[in-house]
XYZ file of C-alpha atoms in Angstrom:
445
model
C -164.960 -68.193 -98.037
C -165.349 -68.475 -101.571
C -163.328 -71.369 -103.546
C -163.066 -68.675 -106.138
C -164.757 -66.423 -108.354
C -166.578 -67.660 -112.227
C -167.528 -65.515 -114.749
C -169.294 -68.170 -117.033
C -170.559 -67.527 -120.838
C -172.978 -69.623 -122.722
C -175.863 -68.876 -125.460
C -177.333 -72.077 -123.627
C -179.920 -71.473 -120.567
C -180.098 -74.895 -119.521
C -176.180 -74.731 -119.492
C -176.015 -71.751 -117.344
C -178.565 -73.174 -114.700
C -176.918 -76.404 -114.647
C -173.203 -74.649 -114.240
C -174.333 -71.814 -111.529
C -175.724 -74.793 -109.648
C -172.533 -77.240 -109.965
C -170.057 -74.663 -108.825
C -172.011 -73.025 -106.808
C -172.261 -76.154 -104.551
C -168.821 -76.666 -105.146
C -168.137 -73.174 -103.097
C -167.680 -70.972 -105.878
C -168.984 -67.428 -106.894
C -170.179 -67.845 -110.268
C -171.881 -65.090 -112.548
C -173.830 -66.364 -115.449
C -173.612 -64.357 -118.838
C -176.093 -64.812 -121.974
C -173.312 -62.611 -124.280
C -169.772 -63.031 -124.004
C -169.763 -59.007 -125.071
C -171.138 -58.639 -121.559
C -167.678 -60.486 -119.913
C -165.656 -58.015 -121.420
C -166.768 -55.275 -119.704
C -166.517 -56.839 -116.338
C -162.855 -58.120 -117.094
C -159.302 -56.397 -116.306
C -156.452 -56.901 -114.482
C -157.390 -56.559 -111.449
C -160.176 -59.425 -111.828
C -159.957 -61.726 -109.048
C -161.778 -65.181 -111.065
C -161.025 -66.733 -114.433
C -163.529 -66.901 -117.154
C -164.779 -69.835 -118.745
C -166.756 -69.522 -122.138
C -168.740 -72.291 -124.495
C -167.246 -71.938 -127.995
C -170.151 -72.082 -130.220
C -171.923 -68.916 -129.941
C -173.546 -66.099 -132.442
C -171.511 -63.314 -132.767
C -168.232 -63.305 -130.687
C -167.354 -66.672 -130.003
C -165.052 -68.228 -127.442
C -162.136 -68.244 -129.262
C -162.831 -64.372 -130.430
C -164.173 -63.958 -126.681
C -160.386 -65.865 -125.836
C -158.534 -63.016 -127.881
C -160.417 -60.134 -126.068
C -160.082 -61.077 -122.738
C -155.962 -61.955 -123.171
C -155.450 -58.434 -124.901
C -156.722 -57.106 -121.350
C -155.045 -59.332 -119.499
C -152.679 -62.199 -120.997
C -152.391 -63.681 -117.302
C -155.915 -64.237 -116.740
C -156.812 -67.959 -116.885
C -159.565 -68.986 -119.666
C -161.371 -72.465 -119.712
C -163.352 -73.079 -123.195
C -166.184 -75.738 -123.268
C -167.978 -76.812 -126.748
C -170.330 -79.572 -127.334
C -168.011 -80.043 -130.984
C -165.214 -80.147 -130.049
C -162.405 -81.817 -131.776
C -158.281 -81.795 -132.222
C -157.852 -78.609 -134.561
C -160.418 -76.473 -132.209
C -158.772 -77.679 -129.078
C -155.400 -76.689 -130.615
C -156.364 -73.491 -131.733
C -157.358 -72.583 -128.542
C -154.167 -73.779 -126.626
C -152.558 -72.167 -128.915
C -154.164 -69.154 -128.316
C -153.530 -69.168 -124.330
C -156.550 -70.764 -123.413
C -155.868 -72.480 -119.505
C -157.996 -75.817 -120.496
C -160.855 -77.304 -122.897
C -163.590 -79.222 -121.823
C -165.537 -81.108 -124.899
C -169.576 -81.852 -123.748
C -170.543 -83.345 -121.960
C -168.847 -83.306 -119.127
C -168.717 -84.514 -115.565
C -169.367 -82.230 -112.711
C -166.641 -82.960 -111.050
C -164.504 -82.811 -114.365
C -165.399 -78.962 -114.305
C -164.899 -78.497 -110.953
C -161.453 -79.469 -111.061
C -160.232 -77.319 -113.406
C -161.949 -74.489 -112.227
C -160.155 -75.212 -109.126
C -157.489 -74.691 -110.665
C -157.276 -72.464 -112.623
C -158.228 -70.285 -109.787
C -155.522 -71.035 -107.672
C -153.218 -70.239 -110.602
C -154.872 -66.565 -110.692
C -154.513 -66.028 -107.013
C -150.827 -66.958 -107.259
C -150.658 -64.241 -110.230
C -152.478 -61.889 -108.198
C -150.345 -62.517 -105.390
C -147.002 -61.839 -107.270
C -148.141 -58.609 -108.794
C -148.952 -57.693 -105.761
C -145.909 -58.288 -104.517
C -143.837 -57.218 -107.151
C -145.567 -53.826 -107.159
C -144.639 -53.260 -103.144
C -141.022 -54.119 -104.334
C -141.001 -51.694 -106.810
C -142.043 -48.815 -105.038
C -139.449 -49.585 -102.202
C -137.097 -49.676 -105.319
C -138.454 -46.360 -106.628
C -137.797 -44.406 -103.268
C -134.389 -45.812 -103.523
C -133.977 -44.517 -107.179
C -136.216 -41.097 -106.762
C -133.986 -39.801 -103.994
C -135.375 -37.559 -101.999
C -136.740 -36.066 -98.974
C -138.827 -32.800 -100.545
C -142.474 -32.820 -100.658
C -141.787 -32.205 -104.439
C -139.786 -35.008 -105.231
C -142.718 -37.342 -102.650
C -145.520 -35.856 -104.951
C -143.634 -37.506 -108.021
C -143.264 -40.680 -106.495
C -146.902 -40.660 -105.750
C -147.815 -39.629 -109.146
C -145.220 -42.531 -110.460
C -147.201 -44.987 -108.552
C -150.667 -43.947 -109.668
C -149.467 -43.888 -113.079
C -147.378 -46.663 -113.626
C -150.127 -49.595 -113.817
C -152.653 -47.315 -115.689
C -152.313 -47.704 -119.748
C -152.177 -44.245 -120.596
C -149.154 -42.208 -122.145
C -147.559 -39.885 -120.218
C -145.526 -36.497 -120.569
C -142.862 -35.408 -118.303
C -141.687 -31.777 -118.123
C -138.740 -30.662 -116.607
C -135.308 -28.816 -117.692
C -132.189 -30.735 -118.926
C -130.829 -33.000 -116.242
C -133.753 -33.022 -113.917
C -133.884 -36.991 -114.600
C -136.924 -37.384 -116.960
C -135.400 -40.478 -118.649
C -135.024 -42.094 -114.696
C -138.894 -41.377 -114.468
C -140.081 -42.608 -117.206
C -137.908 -46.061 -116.632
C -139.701 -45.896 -113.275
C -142.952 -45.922 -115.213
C -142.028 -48.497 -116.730
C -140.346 -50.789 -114.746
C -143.175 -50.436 -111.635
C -145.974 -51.061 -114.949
C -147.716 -54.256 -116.434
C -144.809 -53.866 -119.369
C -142.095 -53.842 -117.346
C -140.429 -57.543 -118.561
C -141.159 -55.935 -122.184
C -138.600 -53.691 -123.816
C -137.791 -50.145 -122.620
C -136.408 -47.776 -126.021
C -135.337 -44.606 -125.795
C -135.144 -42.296 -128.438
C -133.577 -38.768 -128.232
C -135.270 -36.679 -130.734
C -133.136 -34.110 -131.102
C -129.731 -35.984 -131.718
C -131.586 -37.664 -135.173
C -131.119 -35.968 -138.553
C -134.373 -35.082 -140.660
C -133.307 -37.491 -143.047
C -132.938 -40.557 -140.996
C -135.243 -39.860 -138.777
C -138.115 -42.338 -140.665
C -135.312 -45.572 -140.792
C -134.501 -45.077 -137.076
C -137.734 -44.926 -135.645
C -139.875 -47.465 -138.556
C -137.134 -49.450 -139.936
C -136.030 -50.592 -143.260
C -136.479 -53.244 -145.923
C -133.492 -54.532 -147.723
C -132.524 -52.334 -150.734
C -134.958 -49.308 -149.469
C -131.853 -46.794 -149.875
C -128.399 -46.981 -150.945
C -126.296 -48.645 -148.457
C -129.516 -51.006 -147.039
C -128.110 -54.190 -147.849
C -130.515 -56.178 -145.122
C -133.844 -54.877 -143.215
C -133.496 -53.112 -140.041
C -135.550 -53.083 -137.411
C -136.724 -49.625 -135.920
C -137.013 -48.279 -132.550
C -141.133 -48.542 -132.918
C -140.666 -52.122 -133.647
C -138.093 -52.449 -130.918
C -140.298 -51.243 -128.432
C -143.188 -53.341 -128.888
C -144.496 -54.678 -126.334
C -143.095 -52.303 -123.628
C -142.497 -48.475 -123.829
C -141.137 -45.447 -126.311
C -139.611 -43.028 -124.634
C -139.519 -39.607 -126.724
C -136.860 -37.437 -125.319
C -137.091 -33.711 -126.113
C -140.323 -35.107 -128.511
C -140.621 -30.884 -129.003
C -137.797 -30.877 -131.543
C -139.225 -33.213 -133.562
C -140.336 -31.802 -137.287
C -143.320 -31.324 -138.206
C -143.403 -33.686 -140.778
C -142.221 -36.502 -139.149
C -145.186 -35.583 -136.220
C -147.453 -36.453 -138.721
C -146.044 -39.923 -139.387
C -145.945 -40.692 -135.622
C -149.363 -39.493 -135.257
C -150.599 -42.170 -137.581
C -148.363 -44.832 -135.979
C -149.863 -44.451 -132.666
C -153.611 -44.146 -134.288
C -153.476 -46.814 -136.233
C -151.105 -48.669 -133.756
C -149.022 -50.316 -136.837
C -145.890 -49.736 -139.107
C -144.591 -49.642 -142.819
C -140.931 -49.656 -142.967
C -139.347 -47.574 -145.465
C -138.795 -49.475 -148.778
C -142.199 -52.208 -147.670
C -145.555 -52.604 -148.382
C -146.622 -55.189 -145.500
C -147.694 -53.564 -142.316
C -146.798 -54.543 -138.904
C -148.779 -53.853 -136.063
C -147.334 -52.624 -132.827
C -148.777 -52.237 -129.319
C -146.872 -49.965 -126.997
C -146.972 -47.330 -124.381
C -145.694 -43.851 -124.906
C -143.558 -41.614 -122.244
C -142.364 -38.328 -124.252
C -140.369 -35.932 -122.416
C -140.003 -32.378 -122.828
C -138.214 -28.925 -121.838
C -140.859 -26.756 -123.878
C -144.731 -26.214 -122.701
C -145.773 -28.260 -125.577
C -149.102 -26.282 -125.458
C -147.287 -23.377 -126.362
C -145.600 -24.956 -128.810
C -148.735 -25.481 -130.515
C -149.933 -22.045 -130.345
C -146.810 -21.011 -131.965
C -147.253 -23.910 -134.910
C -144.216 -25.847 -133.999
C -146.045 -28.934 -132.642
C -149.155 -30.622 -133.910
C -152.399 -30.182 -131.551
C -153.742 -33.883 -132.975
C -150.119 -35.408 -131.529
C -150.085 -32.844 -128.285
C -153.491 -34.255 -127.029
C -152.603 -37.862 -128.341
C -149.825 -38.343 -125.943
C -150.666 -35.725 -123.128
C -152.992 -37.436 -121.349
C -151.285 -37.337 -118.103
C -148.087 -35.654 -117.086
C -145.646 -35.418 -114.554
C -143.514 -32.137 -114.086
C -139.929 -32.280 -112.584
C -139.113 -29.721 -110.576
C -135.394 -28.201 -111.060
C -132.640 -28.799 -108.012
C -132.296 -24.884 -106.983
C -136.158 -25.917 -106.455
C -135.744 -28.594 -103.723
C -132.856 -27.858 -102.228
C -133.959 -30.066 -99.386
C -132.870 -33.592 -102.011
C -129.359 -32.091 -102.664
C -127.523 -33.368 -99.586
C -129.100 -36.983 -99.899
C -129.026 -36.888 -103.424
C -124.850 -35.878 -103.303
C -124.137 -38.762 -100.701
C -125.900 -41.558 -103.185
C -124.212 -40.559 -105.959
C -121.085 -40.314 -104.153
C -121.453 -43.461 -102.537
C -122.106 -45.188 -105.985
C -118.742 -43.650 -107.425
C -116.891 -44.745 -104.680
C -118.375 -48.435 -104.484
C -117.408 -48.778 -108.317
C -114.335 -47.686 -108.045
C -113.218 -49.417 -104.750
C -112.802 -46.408 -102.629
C -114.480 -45.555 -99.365
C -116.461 -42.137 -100.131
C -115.048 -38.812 -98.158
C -117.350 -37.390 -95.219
C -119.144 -33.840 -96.236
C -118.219 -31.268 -93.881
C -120.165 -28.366 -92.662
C -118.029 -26.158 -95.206
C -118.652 -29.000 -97.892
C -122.832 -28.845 -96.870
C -122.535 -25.081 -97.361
C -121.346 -24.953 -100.698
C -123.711 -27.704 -102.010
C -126.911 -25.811 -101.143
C -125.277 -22.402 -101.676
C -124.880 -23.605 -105.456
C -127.868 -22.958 -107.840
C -127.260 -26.258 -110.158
C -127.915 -25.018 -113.434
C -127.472 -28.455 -114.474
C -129.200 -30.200 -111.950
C -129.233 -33.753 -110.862
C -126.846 -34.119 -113.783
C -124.390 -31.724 -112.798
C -124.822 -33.188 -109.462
C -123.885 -36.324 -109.559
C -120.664 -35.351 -111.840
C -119.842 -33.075 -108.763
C -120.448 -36.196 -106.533
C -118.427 -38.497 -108.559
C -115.212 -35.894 -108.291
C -115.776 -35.929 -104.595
C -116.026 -39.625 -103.970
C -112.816 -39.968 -106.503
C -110.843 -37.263 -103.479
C -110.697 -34.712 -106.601
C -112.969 -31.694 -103.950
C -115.929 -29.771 -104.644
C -115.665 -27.002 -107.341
C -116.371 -23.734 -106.263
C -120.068 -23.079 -105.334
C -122.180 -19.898 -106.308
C -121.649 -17.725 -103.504
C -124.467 -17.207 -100.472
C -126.667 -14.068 -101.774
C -126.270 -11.520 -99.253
C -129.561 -11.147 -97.113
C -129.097 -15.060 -95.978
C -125.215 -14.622 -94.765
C -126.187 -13.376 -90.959
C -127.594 -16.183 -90.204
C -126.759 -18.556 -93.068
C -124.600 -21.516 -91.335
C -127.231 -21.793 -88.311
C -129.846 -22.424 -91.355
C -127.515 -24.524 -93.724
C -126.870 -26.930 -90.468
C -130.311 -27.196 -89.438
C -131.039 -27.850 -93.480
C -128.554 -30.476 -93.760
C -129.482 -32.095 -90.294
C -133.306 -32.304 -91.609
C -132.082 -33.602 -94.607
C -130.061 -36.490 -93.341
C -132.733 -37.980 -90.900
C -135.253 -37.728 -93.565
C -132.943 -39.833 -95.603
C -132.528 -42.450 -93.003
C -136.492 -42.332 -92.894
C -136.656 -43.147 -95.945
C -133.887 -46.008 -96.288
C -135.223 -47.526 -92.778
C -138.957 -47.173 -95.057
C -140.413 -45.581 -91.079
C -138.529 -47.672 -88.580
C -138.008 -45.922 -85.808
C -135.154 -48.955 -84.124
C -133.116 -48.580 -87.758
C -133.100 -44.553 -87.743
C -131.706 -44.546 -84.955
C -128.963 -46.949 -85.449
C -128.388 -45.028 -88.781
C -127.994 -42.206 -87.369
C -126.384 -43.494 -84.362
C -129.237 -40.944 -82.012
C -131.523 -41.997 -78.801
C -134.591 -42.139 -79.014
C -135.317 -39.059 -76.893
C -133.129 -37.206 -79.344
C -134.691 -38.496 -82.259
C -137.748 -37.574 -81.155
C -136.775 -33.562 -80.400
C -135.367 -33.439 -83.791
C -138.659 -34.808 -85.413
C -140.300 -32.734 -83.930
C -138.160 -29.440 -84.472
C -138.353 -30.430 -88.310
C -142.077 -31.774 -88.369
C -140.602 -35.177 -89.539
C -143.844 -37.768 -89.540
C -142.782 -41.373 -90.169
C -145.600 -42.404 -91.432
C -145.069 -40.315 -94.633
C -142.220 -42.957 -95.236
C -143.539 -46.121 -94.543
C -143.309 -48.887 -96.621
């Protein structure tokens, strides 16, 4: 097994020899570049060595080389050797993350060493990401509730998404819970101990719309008595989340355009520029497409931040989530307010999925919190007419679908916990999966 993997840069041939040979008997996979333009392309976050780089070189150098390789991945260890080396170098490049600096000539073993590692230290990073990325999607399922194949397709597109450093859309009506999945984004992505801002769009007049979002120097307007920090500024780092980004004005499109083109900032009343780095998640209740057929929305910004999207389906769309959906919220009311949460009845059951939720998971959980708080249901929409003959038989088979799915997913596929959840035998646990087409392995892990 390999002591680790080397991606080594030097102008140097002899040097490159020499090194391949050293580490390579030390039981390392090393790769030998000429050009440190050639390490960049082989570099991410997902690279399982460290790089190590001679300073001195035409072009990009290893401090430039340094600076490249940290804005791709600020983790990933980088050793610099230089044959002049001195105090101010070495400190420049300490200062600007490098793991170690090795002055020729060196020892072998010297080398070696620190290779060693610094490799260790990137399979420990490796290791936690890892981690930390099976923890948050067992934290996601808990926070996008739900058994419907709708609401698993948005997990899975969550997932695929979150790690990748492209902006995202998300389309759904008011109260669907577009902020929640952008936060997922977030939280589950490479940004996630970096700030999360979230701007609503429509709730910020015209004319303050430039100091919110790029700040203020002192004495910019009447009233600025100190500089102010905007949201852009706020949020870099991490993510800007654009809620109902369709209302925005035209004008101000044009400004936020530029920001995330240029990928800096003036605030109002400067003239120094500060640069920003960022991910964008805008949401949206309009088809922003035809919102630029009809002139309201700028095609430059439309394509600028649509490059993927996520679309959230409405409740009276997957009524299969509503049951497990009510219970959680419920069960979070009661918790914070000290109560134990009332049991649904078959009545309560009916009137949940009879109701079409015009204010979805919003309206919801306010129904859920009156429940847990012993305050009832309000009345539902009534059942249309073609689904009352047989309406409770389906509404109890719904509900019973719903609430082993649930367990499914809290147990993550364990069989032993379903069934203690649901207090059932095995035999019967089986019959029901099998009447409803439940497969566990769609919820484990």
């Amino acid at each position: 097994m390999s002591a680790g993997q080397i991606l080594f840069v030097d102008d140097e041939e002899p040097m490159r020899i020499a090194v391949k040979q050293w580490l390579g008997l030390a039981g390392f996979d090393v790769t030998v570049l000429a050009r440190p333009e050639g390490a960049l392309g082989r570099l991410s976050r997902d690279f399982p060595g460290i790089l190590v780089s001679d300073v001195r070189m035409p072009g990009l150098d290893g401090i430039g080389l340094l600076k490249a390789a940290q804005a791709q991945d600020p983790d990933l260890p980088v050793i610099l050797v230089t044959g002049h080396g001195d105090i101010p170098l070495a400190v420049e490049a300490m200062r600007e993350g490098a793991y170690d600096f090795i002055e020729k000539p060196f020892a072998p073993e010297r080398l070696a060493q620190a290779v060693g590692r610094a490799c260790e230290k990137r399979r420990l990073v490796l290791e936690n990401r890892r981690l930390r990325a099976l923890g948050a999607g067992d934290d996601m399922a808990r926070r996008l509730i739900g058994p419907s194949q709708a609401m698993e397709n948005v997990r899975a597109q969550v997932r695929e998404l979150a790690p990748l450093p492209l902006n995202v859309v998300i389309f759904g009506d008011t109260g669907c819970g577009k902020e929640l999945v952008a936060r997922c984004l977030h939280d589950c992505g490479p940004r996630a101990a970096r700030p999360f801002v979230a701007v609503n769009c429509a709730a910020i007049p015209e004319t303050m719309f430039e100091s919110e979002f790029f700040g203020h120097e002192a004495g910019a307007f009447t009233g600025a008595a100190q500089r102010r920090a905007g949201k852009v500024e706020h949020a870099h780092g991490g993510t800007l989340f654009l809620d109902e980004v369709e209302s925005m004005p035209l004008a101000l499109q044009a400004k936020l355009l530029r920001v995330l083109q240029e990928r800096c900032i003036e605030p109002l009343g400067g003239n120094r520029t500060i640069p920003v780095d960022l991910r964008v998640i805008t949401a949206a209740k309009a088809d922003l497409l035809a919102e630029v057929r009809a002139g309201r929305f700028r095609e430059d910004l439309y394509y600028r931040l649509h490059v993927a999207e996520i679309r959230l389906p409405p409740l009276a769309e997957r009524r299969e989530d509503i049951v497990a959906l009510f219970e959680s919220f419920a069960a979070l009311a009661a918790n914070a307010h000290g109560r134990t949460p009332p049991t649904l009845t078959e009545g309560n059951v009916q009137a949940l999925l009879a109701h079409d939720w015009p204010g979805n998971v919003r309206e919801l959980r306010n129904e859920a919190e009156r429940f847990a708080l012993g305050l009832g249901l309000r009345a539902a929409a009534p059942v249309a007419a073609e689904a009352q003959g047989d309406g409770l038989q389906a509404s109890v088979a719904l509900f019973e679908r719903q609430r082993i799915e649930a367990a499914f997913i809290q147990a993550q596929g364990d069989v032993a916990e379903v069934m203690r959840l649901l207090d059932l035998p095995r035999r019967t646990l089986n019959e029901k999966m099998a009447k409803y087409g439940i497969d566990r392995r769609r919820f484990l892990g």
